[in-house]
Structures are given as C-alpha cells and as structure tokens.
mmCIF file with all atom_site columns, C-alpha atoms in Angstrom:
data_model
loop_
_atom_site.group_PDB
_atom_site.id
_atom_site.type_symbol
_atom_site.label_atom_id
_atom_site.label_alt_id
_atom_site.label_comp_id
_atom_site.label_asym_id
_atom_site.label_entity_id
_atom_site.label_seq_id
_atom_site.pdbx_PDB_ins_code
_atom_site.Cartn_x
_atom_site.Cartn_y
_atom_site.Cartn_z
_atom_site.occupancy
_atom_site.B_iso_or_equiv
_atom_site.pdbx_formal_charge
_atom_site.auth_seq_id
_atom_site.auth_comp_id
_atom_site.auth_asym_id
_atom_site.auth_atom_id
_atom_site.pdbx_PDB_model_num
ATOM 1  C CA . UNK A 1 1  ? 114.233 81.335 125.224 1.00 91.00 ? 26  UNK A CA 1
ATOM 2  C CA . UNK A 1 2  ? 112.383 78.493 126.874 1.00 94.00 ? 27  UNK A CA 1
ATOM 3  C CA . UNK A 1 3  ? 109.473 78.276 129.211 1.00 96.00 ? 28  UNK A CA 1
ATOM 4  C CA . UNK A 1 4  ? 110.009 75.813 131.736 1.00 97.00 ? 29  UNK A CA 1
ATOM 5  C CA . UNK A 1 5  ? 106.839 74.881 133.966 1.00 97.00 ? 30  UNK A CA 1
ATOM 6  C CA . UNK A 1 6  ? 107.395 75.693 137.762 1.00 97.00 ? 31  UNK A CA 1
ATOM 7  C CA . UNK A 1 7  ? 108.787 72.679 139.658 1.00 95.00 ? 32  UNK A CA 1
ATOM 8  C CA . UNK A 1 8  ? 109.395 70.863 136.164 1.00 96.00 ? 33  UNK A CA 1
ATOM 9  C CA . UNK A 1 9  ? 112.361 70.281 134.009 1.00 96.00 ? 34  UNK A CA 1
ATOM 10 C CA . UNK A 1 10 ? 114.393 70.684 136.549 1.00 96.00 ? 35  UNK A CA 1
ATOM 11 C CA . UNK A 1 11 ? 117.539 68.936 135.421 1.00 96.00 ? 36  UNK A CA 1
ATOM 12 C CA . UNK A 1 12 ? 116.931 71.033 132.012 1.00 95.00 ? 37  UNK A CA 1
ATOM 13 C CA . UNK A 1 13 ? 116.124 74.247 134.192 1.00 96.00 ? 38  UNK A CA 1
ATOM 14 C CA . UNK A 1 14 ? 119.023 74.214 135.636 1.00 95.00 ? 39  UNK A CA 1
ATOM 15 C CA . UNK A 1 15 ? 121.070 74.166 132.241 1.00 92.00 ? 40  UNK A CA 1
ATOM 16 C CA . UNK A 1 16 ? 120.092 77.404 131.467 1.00 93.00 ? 41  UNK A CA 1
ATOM 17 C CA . UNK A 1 17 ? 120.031 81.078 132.946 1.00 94.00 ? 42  UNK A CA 1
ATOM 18 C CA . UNK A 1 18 ? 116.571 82.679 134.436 1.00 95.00 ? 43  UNK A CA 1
ATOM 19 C CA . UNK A 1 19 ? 115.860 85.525 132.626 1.00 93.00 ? 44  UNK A CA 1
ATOM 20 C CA . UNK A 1 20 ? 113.361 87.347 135.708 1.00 91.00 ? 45  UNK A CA 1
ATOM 21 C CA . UNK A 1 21 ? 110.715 86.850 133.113 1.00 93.00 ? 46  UNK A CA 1
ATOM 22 C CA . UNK A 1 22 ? 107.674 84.798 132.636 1.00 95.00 ? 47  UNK A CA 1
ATOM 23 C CA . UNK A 1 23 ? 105.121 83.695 129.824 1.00 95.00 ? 48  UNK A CA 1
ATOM 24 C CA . UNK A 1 24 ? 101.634 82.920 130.177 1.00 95.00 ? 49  UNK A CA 1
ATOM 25 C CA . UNK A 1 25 ? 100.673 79.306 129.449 1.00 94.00 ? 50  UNK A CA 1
ATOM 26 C CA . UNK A 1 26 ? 96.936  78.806 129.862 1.00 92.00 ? 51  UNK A CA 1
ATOM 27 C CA . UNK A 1 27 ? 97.022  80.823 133.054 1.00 95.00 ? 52  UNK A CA 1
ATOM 28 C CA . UNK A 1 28 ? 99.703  80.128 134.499 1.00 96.00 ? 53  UNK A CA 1
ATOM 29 C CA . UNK A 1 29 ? 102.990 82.290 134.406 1.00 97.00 ? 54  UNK A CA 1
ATOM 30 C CA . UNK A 1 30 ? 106.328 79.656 133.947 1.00 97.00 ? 55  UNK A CA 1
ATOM 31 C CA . UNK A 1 31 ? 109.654 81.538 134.187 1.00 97.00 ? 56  UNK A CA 1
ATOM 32 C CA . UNK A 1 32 ? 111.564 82.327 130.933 1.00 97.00 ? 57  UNK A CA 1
ATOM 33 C CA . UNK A 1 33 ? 115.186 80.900 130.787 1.00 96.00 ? 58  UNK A CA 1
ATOM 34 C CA . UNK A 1 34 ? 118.011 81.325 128.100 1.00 93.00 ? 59  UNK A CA 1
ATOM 35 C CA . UNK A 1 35 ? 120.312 78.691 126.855 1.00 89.00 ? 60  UNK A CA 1
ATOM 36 C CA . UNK A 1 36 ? 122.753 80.629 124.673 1.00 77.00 ? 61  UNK A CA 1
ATOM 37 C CA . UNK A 1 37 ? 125.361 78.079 125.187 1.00 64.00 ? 62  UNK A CA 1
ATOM 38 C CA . UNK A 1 38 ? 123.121 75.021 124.857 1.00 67.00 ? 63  UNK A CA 1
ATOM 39 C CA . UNK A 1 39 ? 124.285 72.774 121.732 1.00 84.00 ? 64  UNK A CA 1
ATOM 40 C CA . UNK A 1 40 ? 120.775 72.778 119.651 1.00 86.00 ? 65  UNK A CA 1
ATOM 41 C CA . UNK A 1 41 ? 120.577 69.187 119.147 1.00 87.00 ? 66  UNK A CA 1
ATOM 42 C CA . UNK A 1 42 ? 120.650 68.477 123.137 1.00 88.00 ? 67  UNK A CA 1
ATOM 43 C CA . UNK A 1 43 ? 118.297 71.720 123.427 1.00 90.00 ? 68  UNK A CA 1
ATOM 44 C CA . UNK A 1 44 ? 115.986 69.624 120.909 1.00 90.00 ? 69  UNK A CA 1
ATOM 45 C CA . UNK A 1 45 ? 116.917 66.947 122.455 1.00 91.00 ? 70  UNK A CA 1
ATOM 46 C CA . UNK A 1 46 ? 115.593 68.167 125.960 1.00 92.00 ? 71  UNK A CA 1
ATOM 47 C CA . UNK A 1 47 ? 112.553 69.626 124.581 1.00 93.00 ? 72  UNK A CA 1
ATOM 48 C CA . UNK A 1 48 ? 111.501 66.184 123.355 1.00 91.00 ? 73  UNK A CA 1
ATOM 49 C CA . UNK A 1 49 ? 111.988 64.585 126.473 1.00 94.00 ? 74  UNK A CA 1
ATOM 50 C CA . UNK A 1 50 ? 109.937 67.128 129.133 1.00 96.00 ? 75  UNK A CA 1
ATOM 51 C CA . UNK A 1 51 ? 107.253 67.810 126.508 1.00 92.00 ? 76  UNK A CA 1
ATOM 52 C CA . UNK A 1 52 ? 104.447 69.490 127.656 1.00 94.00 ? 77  UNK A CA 1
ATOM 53 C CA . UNK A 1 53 ? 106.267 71.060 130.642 1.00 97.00 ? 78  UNK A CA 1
ATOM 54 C CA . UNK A 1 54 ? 108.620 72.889 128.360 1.00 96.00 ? 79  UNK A CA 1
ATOM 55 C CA . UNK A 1 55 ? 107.616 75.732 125.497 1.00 94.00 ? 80  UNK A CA 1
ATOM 56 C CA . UNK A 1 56 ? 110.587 77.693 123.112 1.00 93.00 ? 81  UNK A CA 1
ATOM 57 C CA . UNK A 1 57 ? 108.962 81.244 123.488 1.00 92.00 ? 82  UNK A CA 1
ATOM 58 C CA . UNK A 1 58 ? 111.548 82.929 121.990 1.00 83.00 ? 83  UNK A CA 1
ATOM 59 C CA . UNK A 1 59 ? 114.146 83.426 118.930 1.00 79.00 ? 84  UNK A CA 1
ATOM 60 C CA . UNK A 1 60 ? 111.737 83.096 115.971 1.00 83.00 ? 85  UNK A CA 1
ATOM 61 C CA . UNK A 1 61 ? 114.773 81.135 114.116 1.00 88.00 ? 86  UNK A CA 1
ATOM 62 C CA . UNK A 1 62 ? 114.767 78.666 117.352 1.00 86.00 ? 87  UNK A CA 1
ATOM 63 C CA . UNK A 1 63 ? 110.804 78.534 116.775 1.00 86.00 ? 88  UNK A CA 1
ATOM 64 C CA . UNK A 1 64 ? 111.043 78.013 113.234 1.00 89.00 ? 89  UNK A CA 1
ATOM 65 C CA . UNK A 1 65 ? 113.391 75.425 113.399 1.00 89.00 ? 90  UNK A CA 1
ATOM 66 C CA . UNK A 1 66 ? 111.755 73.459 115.780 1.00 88.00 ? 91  UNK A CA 1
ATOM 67 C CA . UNK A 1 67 ? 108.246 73.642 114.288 1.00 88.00 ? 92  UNK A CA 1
ATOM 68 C CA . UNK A 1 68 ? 110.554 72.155 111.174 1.00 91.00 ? 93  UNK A CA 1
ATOM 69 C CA . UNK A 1 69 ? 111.410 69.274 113.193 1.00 88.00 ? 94  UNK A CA 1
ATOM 70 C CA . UNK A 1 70 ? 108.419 68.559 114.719 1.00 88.00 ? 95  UNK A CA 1
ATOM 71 C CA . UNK A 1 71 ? 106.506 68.461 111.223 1.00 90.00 ? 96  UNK A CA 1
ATOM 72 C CA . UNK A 1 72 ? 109.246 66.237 110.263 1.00 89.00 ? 97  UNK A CA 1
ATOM 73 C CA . UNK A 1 73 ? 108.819 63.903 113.342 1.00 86.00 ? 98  UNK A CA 1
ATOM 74 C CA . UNK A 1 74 ? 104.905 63.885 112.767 1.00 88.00 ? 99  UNK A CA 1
ATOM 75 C CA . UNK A 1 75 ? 105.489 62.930 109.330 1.00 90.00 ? 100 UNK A CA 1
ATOM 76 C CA . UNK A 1 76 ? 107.586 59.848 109.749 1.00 89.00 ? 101 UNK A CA 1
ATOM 77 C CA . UNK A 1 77 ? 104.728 59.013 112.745 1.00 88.00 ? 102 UNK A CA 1
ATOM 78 C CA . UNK A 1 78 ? 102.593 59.153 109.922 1.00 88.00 ? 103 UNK A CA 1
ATOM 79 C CA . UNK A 1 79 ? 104.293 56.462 108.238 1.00 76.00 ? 104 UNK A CA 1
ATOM 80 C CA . UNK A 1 80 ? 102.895 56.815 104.831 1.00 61.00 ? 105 UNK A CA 1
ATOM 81 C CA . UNK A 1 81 ? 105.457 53.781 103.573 1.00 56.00 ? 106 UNK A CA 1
ATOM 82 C CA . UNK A 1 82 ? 107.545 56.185 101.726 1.00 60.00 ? 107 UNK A CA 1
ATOM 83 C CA . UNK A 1 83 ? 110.605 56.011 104.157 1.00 57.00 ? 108 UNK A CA 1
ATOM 84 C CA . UNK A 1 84 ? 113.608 53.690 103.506 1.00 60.00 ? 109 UNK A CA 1
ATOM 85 C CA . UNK A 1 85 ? 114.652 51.487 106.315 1.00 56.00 ? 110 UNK A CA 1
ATOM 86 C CA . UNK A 1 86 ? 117.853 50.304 107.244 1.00 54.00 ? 111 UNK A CA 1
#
C-alpha cells in the first residue's frame, strides 16, 4: 500500500487501485492505493522517482524491503571507496 500525495504521482496513481482510504502525512490526509500487480522493481522503481510525494504505508515485508534498499542506496552515496567499479 502506497500513499500518493493529492494531485501528485499521477502517472504512478493511476497504476494502482484506490483503496477509499487515507494516511496522515504531517497533516495532511493522501489517499491509500494498492498495487498488487505492480512488478516490485518498477514499484521501487516509481518510488524513487516521485520521492517525497509518495510513502509505502503498508505490507511490513514491502516496508522492510524498501528500507533495505534505501540503506543500501545511502551506503554506496556514502562512497566509502570500498565498491568495485566496472
């Protein structure tokens, strides 16, 4: 489950299935939608591209996985000259 700002994302939005719910995000209440058919890679994929208009609310394994990635990301921005390049 992701929550899309209002009148954001919309490409992305329109992907997935409104759920009639919302989640609070500093205030303001963005509508839940479900992407049970969304590949994870593109759903990753489309998370990284709308940023701060976009927020995985739901499906703890979703969450977890994505908090993976993101530490990963951050660590290679880090660029502690560890990584092998091509």
């Amino acid at each position: 489950q992701i929550a899309i700002r209002p009148g954001a994302a919309l490409p992305f939005a329109a992907r997935g299935t409104l759920r009639g719910e919302t989640h609070d995000v500093f205030g303001e209440q963005w509508p839940i939608y479900q992407f049970d058919t969304a590949n994870r890679q593109r759903l990753f994929d489309a998370l990284l591209t709308y940023g701060l208009d976009v927020r995985v609310v739901g499906g703890n394994d979703l969450r977890s996985e994505w908090a993976e990635r993101l530490g990963y990301l951050a660590m290679l921005a880090q660029g502690d000259g560890t990584e092998e390049t091509c």
